[in-house]
JSON list of C-alpha atoms in Angstrom, two decimals:
[
{"chain": "J", "resi": 1, "resn": "MET", "atom": "CA", "xyz": [89.85, -54.68, 170.70]},
{"chain": "J", "resi": 2, "resn": "PRO", "atom": "CA", "xyz": [90.33, -50.91, 170.60]},
{"chain": "J", "resi": 3, "resn": "LEU", "atom": "CA", "xyz": [90.78, -49.15, 167.10]},
{"chain": "J", "resi": 4, "resn": "ASP", "atom": "CA", "xyz": [94.26, -48.09, 166.58]},
{"chain": "J", "resi": 5, "resn": "THR", "atom": "CA", "xyz": [94.49, -44.54, 165.52]},
{"chain": "J", "resi": 6, "resn": "ALA", "atom": "CA", "xyz": [98.17, -44.01, 165.14]},
{"chain": "J", "resi": 7, "resn": "ASP", "atom": "CA", "xyz": [98.96, -44.21, 161.49]},
{"chain": "J", "resi": 8, "resn": "PHE", "atom": "CA", "xyz": [95.95, -42.30, 159.79]},
{"chain": "J", "resi": 9, "resn": "PRO", "atom": "CA", "xyz": [96.65, -40.00, 157.02]},
{"chain": "J", "resi": 10, "resn": "SER", "atom": "CA", "xyz": [96.11, -36.43, 158.12]},
{"chain": "J", "resi": 11, "resn": "ASP", "atom": "CA", "xyz": [94.85, -35.44, 154.84]},
{"chain": "J", "resi": 12, "resn": "ARG", "atom": "CA", "xyz": [91.54, -37.25, 155.49]},
{"chain": "J", "resi": 13, "resn": "GLU", "atom": "CA", "xyz": [91.17, -36.29, 159.09]},
{"chain": "J", "resi": 14, "resn": "LEU", "atom": "CA", "xyz": [89.49, -33.43, 160.82]},
{"chain": "J", "resi": 15, "resn": "VAL", "atom": "CA", "xyz": [89.65, -32.63, 164.51]},
{"chain": "J", "resi": 16, "resn": "LEU", "atom": "CA", "xyz": [87.97, -30.42, 167.09]},
{"chain": "J", "resi": 17, "resn": "GLU", "atom": "CA", "xyz": [89.06, -30.47, 170.56]},
{"chain": "J", "resi": 18, "resn": "ARG", "atom": "CA", "xyz": [87.98, -28.55, 173.56]},
{"chain": "J", "resi": 19, "resn": "ILE", "atom": "CA", "xyz": [88.40, -28.41, 177.30]},
{"chain": "J", "resi": 20, "resn": "ILE", "atom": "CA", "xyz": [84.88, -28.35, 178.53]},
{"chain": "J", "resi": 21, "resn": "ASP", "atom": "CA", "xyz": [83.84, -27.56, 182.09]},
{"chain": "J", "resi": 22, "resn": "ALA", "atom": "CA", "xyz": [81.62, -30.40, 182.95]},
{"chain": "J", "resi": 23, "resn": "PRO", "atom": "CA", "xyz": [82.32, -34.05, 184.08]},
{"chain": "J", "resi": 24, "resn": "ARG", "atom": "CA", "xyz": [82.83, -36.71, 181.02]},
{"chain": "J", "resi": 25, "resn": "GLU", "atom": "CA", "xyz": [79.90, -38.63, 182.47]},
{"chain": "J", "resi": 26, "resn": "LYS", "atom": "CA", "xyz": [77.59, -35.69, 181.36]},
{"chain": "J", "resi": 27, "resn": "LEU", "atom": "CA", "xyz": [79.08, -35.42, 178.21]},
{"chain": "J", "resi": 28, "resn": "TYR", "atom": "CA", "xyz": [78.65, -39.03, 177.43]},
{"chain": "J", "resi": 29, "resn": "ARG", "atom": "CA", "xyz": [75.23, -38.90, 178.65]},
{"chain": "J", "resi": 30, "resn": "CYS", "atom": "CA", "xyz": [74.33, -36.31, 176.24]},
{"chain": "J", "resi": 31, "resn": "TRP", "atom": "CA", "xyz": [75.83, -38.39, 173.49]},
{"chain": "J", "resi": 32, "resn": "THR", "atom": "CA", "xyz": [73.93, -41.31, 174.37]},
{"chain": "J", "resi": 33, "resn": "THR", "atom": "CA", "xyz": [70.47, -40.19, 175.51]},
{"chain": "J", "resi": 34, "resn": "PRO", "atom": "CA", "xyz": [67.94, -39.64, 172.64]},
{"chain": "J", "resi": 35, "resn": "ASP", "atom": "CA", "xyz": [65.77, -37.27, 174.55]},
{"chain": "J", "resi": 36, "resn": "LEU", "atom": "CA", "xyz": [68.99, -35.08, 174.95]},
{"chain": "J", "resi": 37, "resn": "MET", "atom": "CA", "xyz": [70.11, -35.14, 171.39]},
{"chain": "J", "resi": 38, "resn": "PRO", "atom": "CA", "xyz": [67.54, -32.43, 170.12]},
{"chain": "J", "resi": 39, "resn": "GLN", "atom": "CA", "xyz": [68.93, -30.00, 172.46]},
{"chain": "J", "resi": 40, "resn": "TRP", "atom": "CA", "xyz": [72.64, -29.86, 171.20]},
{"chain": "J", "resi": 41, "resn": "PHE", "atom": "CA", "xyz": [73.28, -32.05, 167.99]},
{"chain": "J", "resi": 42, "resn": "CYS", "atom": "CA", "xyz": [72.87, -29.82, 165.17]},
{"chain": "J", "resi": 43, "resn": "PRO", "atom": "CA", "xyz": [73.76, -25.93, 164.79]},
{"chain": "J", "resi": 44, "resn": "LYS", "atom": "CA", "xyz": [70.58, -24.01, 165.24]},
{"chain": "J", "resi": 45, "resn": "PRO", "atom": "CA", "xyz": [68.34, -23.44, 163.17]},
{"chain": "J", "resi": 46, "resn": "TRP", "atom": "CA", "xyz": [68.77, -27.24, 162.32]},
{"chain": "J", "resi": 47, "resn": "THR", "atom": "CA", "xyz": [67.27, -29.79, 164.42]},
{"chain": "J", "resi": 48, "resn": "VAL", "atom": "CA", "xyz": [67.19, -33.60, 165.00]},
{"chain": "J", "resi": 49, "resn": "SER", "atom": "CA", "xyz": [64.34, -35.80, 165.03]},
{"chain": "J", "resi": 50, "resn": "ASN", "atom": "CA", "xyz": [63.48, -39.83, 164.87]},
{"chain": "J", "resi": 51, "resn": "ILE", "atom": "CA", "xyz": [66.49, -40.58, 167.07]},
{"chain": "J", "resi": 52, "resn": "ARG", "atom": "CA", "xyz": [67.07, -44.35, 167.79]},
{"chain": "J", "resi": 53, "resn": "MET", "atom": "CA", "xyz": [70.17, -45.37, 169.52]},
{"chain": "J", "resi": 54, "resn": "ASP", "atom": "CA", "xyz": [71.70, -48.78, 170.53]},
{"chain": "J", "resi": 55, "resn": "VAL", "atom": "CA", "xyz": [74.61, -47.40, 172.22]},
{"chain": "J", "resi": 56, "resn": "ARG", "atom": "CA", "xyz": [77.06, -50.58, 172.48]},
{"chain": "J", "resi": 57, "resn": "THR", "atom": "CA", "xyz": [79.68, -51.83, 170.31]},
{"chain": "J", "resi": 58, "resn": "GLY", "atom": "CA", "xyz": [78.01, -53.35, 167.03]},
{"chain": "J", "resi": 59, "resn": "GLY", "atom": "CA", "xyz": [74.79, -51.46, 167.87]},
{"chain": "J", "resi": 60, "resn": "ASN", "atom": "CA", "xyz": [72.52, -49.34, 165.19]},
{"chain": "J", "resi": 61, "resn": "SER", "atom": "CA", "xyz": [71.96, -45.51, 165.53]},
{"chain": "J", "resi": 62, "resn": "TYR", "atom": "CA", "xyz": [69.50, -43.46, 163.46]},
{"chain": "J", "resi": 63, "resn": "LEU", "atom": "CA", "xyz": [68.56, -39.87, 163.47]},
{"chain": "J", "resi": 64, "resn": "GLU", "atom": "CA", "xyz": [67.31, -37.23, 160.94]},
{"chain": "J", "resi": 65, "resn": "MET", "atom": "CA", "xyz": [68.99, -33.85, 160.60]},
{"chain": "J", "resi": 66, "resn": "ASN", "atom": "CA", "xyz": [66.20, -31.39, 159.66]},
{"chain": "J", "resi": 67, "resn": "GLY", "atom": "CA", "xyz": [66.70, -27.99, 157.81]},
{"chain": "J", "resi": 68, "resn": "PRO", "atom": "CA", "xyz": [64.95, -24.70, 158.17]},
{"chain": "J", "resi": 69, "resn": "ASN", "atom": "CA", "xyz": [63.88, -24.94, 154.73]},
{"chain": "J", "resi": 70, "resn": "GLY", "atom": "CA", "xyz": [62.27, -28.57, 154.95]},
{"chain": "J", "resi": 71, "resn": "GLU", "atom": "CA", "xyz": [65.49, -30.50, 154.44]},
{"chain": "J", "resi": 72, "resn": "VAL", "atom": "CA", "xyz": [65.78, -34.13, 155.90]},
{"chain": "J", "resi": 73, "resn": "MET", "atom": "CA", "xyz": [69.08, -35.55, 156.08]},
{"chain": "J", "resi": 74, "resn": "PRO", "atom": "CA", "xyz": [68.91, -39.22, 157.38]},
{"chain": "J", "resi": 75, "resn": "GLN", "atom": "CA", "xyz": [71.91, -40.30, 159.37]},
{"chain": "J", "resi": 76, "resn": "PRO", "atom": "CA", "xyz": [71.91, -44.05, 159.71]},
{"chain": "J", "resi": 77, "resn": "GLY", "atom": "CA", "xyz": [74.92, -45.85, 161.13]},
{"chain": "J", "resi": 78, "resn": "VAL", "atom": "CA", "xyz": [76.70, -48.25, 163.55]},
{"chain": "J", "resi": 79, "resn": "TYR", "atom": "CA", "xyz": [78.77, -47.91, 166.67]},
{"chain": "J", "resi": 80, "resn": "LEU", "atom": "CA", "xyz": [82.07, -49.60, 166.08]},
{"chain": "J", "resi": 81, "resn": "GLU", "atom": "CA", "xyz": [83.44, -49.11, 169.74]},
{"chain": "J", "resi": 82, "resn": "VAL", "atom": "CA", "xyz": [81.63, -47.84, 172.89]},
{"chain": "J", "resi": 83, "resn": "VAL", "atom": "CA", "xyz": [83.66, -47.38, 176.15]},
{"chain": "J", "resi": 84, "resn": "PRO", "atom": "CA", "xyz": [81.17, -45.94, 178.61]},
{"chain": "J", "resi": 85, "resn": "ASN", "atom": "CA", "xyz": [82.12, -42.36, 179.60]},
{"chain": "J", "resi": 86, "resn": "GLU", "atom": "CA", "xyz": [85.51, -42.57, 177.45]},
{"chain": "J", "resi": 87, "resn": "LYS", "atom": "CA", "xyz": [84.96, -43.31, 173.91]},
{"chain": "J", "resi": 88, "resn": "ILE", "atom": "CA", "xyz": [82.17, -43.48, 171.08]},
{"chain": "J", "resi": 89, "resn": "VAL", "atom": "CA", "xyz": [83.19, -44.72, 167.53]},
{"chain": "J", "resi": 90, "resn": "PHE", "atom": "CA", "xyz": [80.59, -44.43, 164.88]},
{"chain": "J", "resi": 91, "resn": "THR", "atom": "CA", "xyz": [80.39, -44.66, 161.17]},
{"chain": "J", "resi": 92, "resn": "ASP", "atom": "CA", "xyz": [78.09, -44.27, 158.29]},
{"chain": "J", "resi": 93, "resn": "ALA", "atom": "CA", "xyz": [79.68, -46.96, 156.25]},
{"chain": "J", "resi": 94, "resn": "PHE", "atom": "CA", "xyz": [76.85, -49.31, 157.56]},
{"chain": "J", "resi": 95, "resn": "THR", "atom": "CA", "xyz": [73.36, -48.30, 157.39]},
{"chain": "J", "resi": 96, "resn": "GLU", "atom": "CA", "xyz": [72.42, -51.01, 160.20]},
{"chain": "J", "resi": 97, "resn": "THR", "atom": "CA", "xyz": [74.32, -53.88, 161.72]},
{"chain": "J", "resi": 98, "resn": "TRP", "atom": "CA", "xyz": [76.84, -54.69, 158.97]},
{"chain": "J", "resi": 99, "resn": "LYS", "atom": "CA", "xyz": [74.52, -53.73, 156.05]},
{"chain": "J", "resi": 100, "resn": "PRO", "atom": "CA", "xyz": [76.95, -51.46, 153.99]},
{"chain": "J", "resi": 101, "resn": "SER", "atom": "CA", "xyz": [76.00, -48.11, 152.74]},
{"chain": "J", "resi": 102, "resn": "ALA", "atom": "CA", "xyz": [75.93, -46.96, 149.21]},
{"chain": "J", "resi": 103, "resn": "LYS", "atom": "CA", "xyz": [78.47, -44.18, 149.96]},
{"chain": "J", "resi": 104, "resn": "PRO", "atom": "CA", "xyz": [80.27, -44.26, 153.12]},
{"chain": "J", "resi": 105, "resn": "PHE", "atom": "CA", "xyz": [81.62, -40.95, 153.98]},
{"chain": "J", "resi": 106, "resn": "MET", "atom": "CA", "xyz": [83.26, -41.09, 157.56]},
{"chain": "J", "resi": 107, "resn": "VAL", "atom": "CA", "xyz": [84.22, -42.40, 161.10]},
{"chain": "J", "resi": 108, "resn": "GLY", "atom": "CA", "xyz": [83.70, -40.39, 164.15]},
{"chain": "J", "resi": 109, "resn": "ILE", "atom": "CA", "xyz": [85.80, -40.91, 167.13]},
{"chain": "J", "resi": 110, "resn": "VAL", "atom": "CA", "xyz": [84.51, -38.93, 170.16]},
{"chain": "J", "resi": 111, "resn": "THR", "atom": "CA", "xyz": [86.59, -39.28, 173.37]},
{"chain": "J", "resi": 112, "resn": "PHE", "atom": "CA", "xyz": [86.09, -37.88, 176.86]},
{"chain": "J", "resi": 113, "resn": "GLU", "atom": "CA", "xyz": [89.38, -37.46, 178.75]},
{"chain": "J", "resi": 114, "resn": "ASP", "atom": "CA", "xyz": [89.10, -36.74, 182.49]},
{"chain": "J", "resi": 115, "resn": "LEU", "atom": "CA", "xyz": [90.94, -33.78, 183.62]},
{"chain": "J", "resi": 116, "resn": "GLY", "atom": "CA", "xyz": [89.92, -33.51, 187.06]},
{"chain": "J", "resi": 117, "resn": "ASP", "atom": "CA", "xyz": [88.10, -30.84, 188.76]},
{"chain": "J", "resi": 118, "resn": "GLY", "atom": "CA", "xyz": [84.84, -31.52, 186.75]},
{"chain": "J", "resi": 119, "resn": "LYS", "atom": "CA", "xyz": [86.60, -30.73, 183.50]},
{"chain": "J", "resi": 120, "resn": "THR", "atom": "CA", "xyz": [86.84, -32.75, 180.38]},
{"chain": "J", "resi": 121, "resn": "ARG", "atom": "CA", "xyz": [89.05, -32.97, 177.17]},
{"chain": "J", "resi": 122, "resn": "TYR", "atom": "CA", "xyz": [86.43, -33.27, 174.67]},
{"chain": "J", "resi": 123, "resn": "ARG", "atom": "CA", "xyz": [87.79, -34.58, 171.29]},
{"chain": "J", "resi": 124, "resn": "ALA", "atom": "CA", "xyz": [85.85, -35.29, 168.10]},
{"chain": "J", "resi": 125, "resn": "VAL", "atom": "CA", "xyz": [87.78, -36.83, 165.25]},
{"chain": "J", "resi": 126, "resn": "VAL", "atom": "CA", "xyz": [86.40, -37.36, 161.75]},
{"chain": "J", "resi": 127, "resn": "ARG", "atom": "CA", "xyz": [88.20, -39.64, 159.26]},
{"chain": "J", "resi": 128, "resn": "HIS", "atom": "CA", "xyz": [87.09, -39.67, 155.64]},
{"chain": "J", "resi": 129, "resn": "TRP", "atom": "CA", "xyz": [87.29, -42.40, 153.24]},
{"chain": "J", "resi": 130, "resn": "SER", "atom": "CA", "xyz": [89.07, -40.00, 150.85]},
{"chain": "J", "resi": 131, "resn": "ALA", "atom": "CA", "xyz": [90.82, -36.48, 150.85]},
{"chain": "J", "resi": 132, "resn": "GLU", "atom": "CA", "xyz": [88.03, -35.23, 148.65]},
{"chain": "J", "resi": 133, "resn": "ASP", "atom": "CA", "xyz": [85.43, -36.28, 151.28]},
{"chain": "J", "resi": 134, "resn": "LYS", "atom": "CA", "xyz": [87.50, -34.35, 153.98]},
{"chain": "J", "resi": 135, "resn": "ALA", "atom": "CA", "xyz": [87.62, -31.35, 151.55]},
{"chain": "J", "resi": 136, "resn": "ALA", "atom": "CA", "xyz": [83.96, -31.52, 151.07]},
{"chain": "J", "resi": 137, "resn": "HIS", "atom": "CA", "xyz": [83.10, -31.73, 154.87]},
{"chain": "J", "resi": 138, "resn": "GLU", "atom": "CA", "xyz": [85.62, -28.81, 155.48]},
{"chain": "J", "resi": 139, "resn": "GLN", "atom": "CA", "xyz": [83.59, -26.81, 152.74]},
{"chain": "J", "resi": 140, "resn": "MET", "atom": "CA", "xyz": [80.46, -27.59, 154.50]},
{"chain": "J", "resi": 141, "resn": "GLY", "atom": "CA", "xyz": [81.81, -25.94, 157.54]},
{"chain": "J", "resi": 142, "resn": "PHE", "atom": "CA", "xyz": [82.90, -28.69, 159.76]},
{"chain": "J", "resi": 143, "resn": "HIS", "atom": "CA", "xyz": [84.93, -26.41, 161.87]},
{"chain": "J", "resi": 144, "resn": "GLU", "atom": "CA", "xyz": [82.36, -24.02, 162.33]},
{"chain": "J", "resi": 145, "resn": "GLY", "atom": "CA", "xyz": [79.35, -26.53, 162.64]},
{"chain": "J", "resi": 146, "resn": "TRP", "atom": "CA", "xyz": [81.06, -28.88, 164.82]},
{"chain": "J", "resi": 147, "resn": "GLY", "atom": "CA", "xyz": [82.25, -25.96, 167.07]},
{"chain": "J", "resi": 148, "resn": "ILE", "atom": "CA", "xyz": [78.73, -24.63, 167.71]},
{"chain": "J", "resi": 149, "resn": "VAL", "atom": "CA", "xyz": [77.66, -28.15, 168.57]},
{"chain": "J", "resi": 150, "resn": "ALA", "atom": "CA", "xyz": [80.43, -28.44, 171.07]},
{"chain": "J", "resi": 151, "resn": "ASP", "atom": "CA", "xyz": [79.24, -25.13, 172.77]},
{"chain": "J", "resi": 152, "resn": "GLN", "atom": "CA", "xyz": [75.80, -26.53, 172.74]},
{"chain": "J", "resi": 153, "resn": "LEU", "atom": "CA", "xyz": [76.90, -29.77, 174.19]},
{"chain": "J", "resi": 154, "resn": "ALA", "atom": "CA", "xyz": [78.86, -27.80, 177.08]},
{"chain": "J", "resi": 155, "resn": "ALA", "atom": "CA", "xyz": [75.86, -25.62, 177.84]},
{"chain": "J", "resi": 156, "resn": "LEU", "atom": "CA", "xyz": [73.40, -28.72, 178.17]},
{"chain": "J", "resi": 157, "resn": "ALA", "atom": "CA", "xyz": [76.12, -30.70, 180.22]},
{"chain": "J", "resi": 158, "resn": "ALA", "atom": "CA", "xyz": [76.21, -27.67, 182.65]},
{"chain": "J", "resi": 159, "resn": "THR", "atom": "CA", "xyz": [72.57, -28.00, 183.28]},
{"chain": "J", "resi": 160, "resn": "LEU", "atom": "CA", "xyz": [72.37, -31.92, 184.09]}
]
């Protein structure tokens, strides 16, 4: 059953939306192919490594974000909903299939809307457990960072 998104409190939600000049199948492929993730998923000079993806509803995901000063940020999670070429919903509320995490932070909802002529409305919605978590994510640079990542995603999709 699709997740209802109508009545979520706006004080806990961050949104990035772009029109990308690439078909949604290519954007979805970038989101679901481990070999492509390092090319776009983090704003440079950050990178990703140790990527494991079981892209299906209930499947596990894992990657490590690597900073330029040796930082390693593990990102375990679970896919809550996967609709190929249309939607990916994921969360860090679980470290693996239905094993609760110590401190859940967010649910991500990424949608790919076909606009015709090879264009896609790319929408990334991040829902946080609290207004404080949303504020922390904004202060970490959500809009700038996720914007850079969307640009890198668009550039990669254009080459596929």
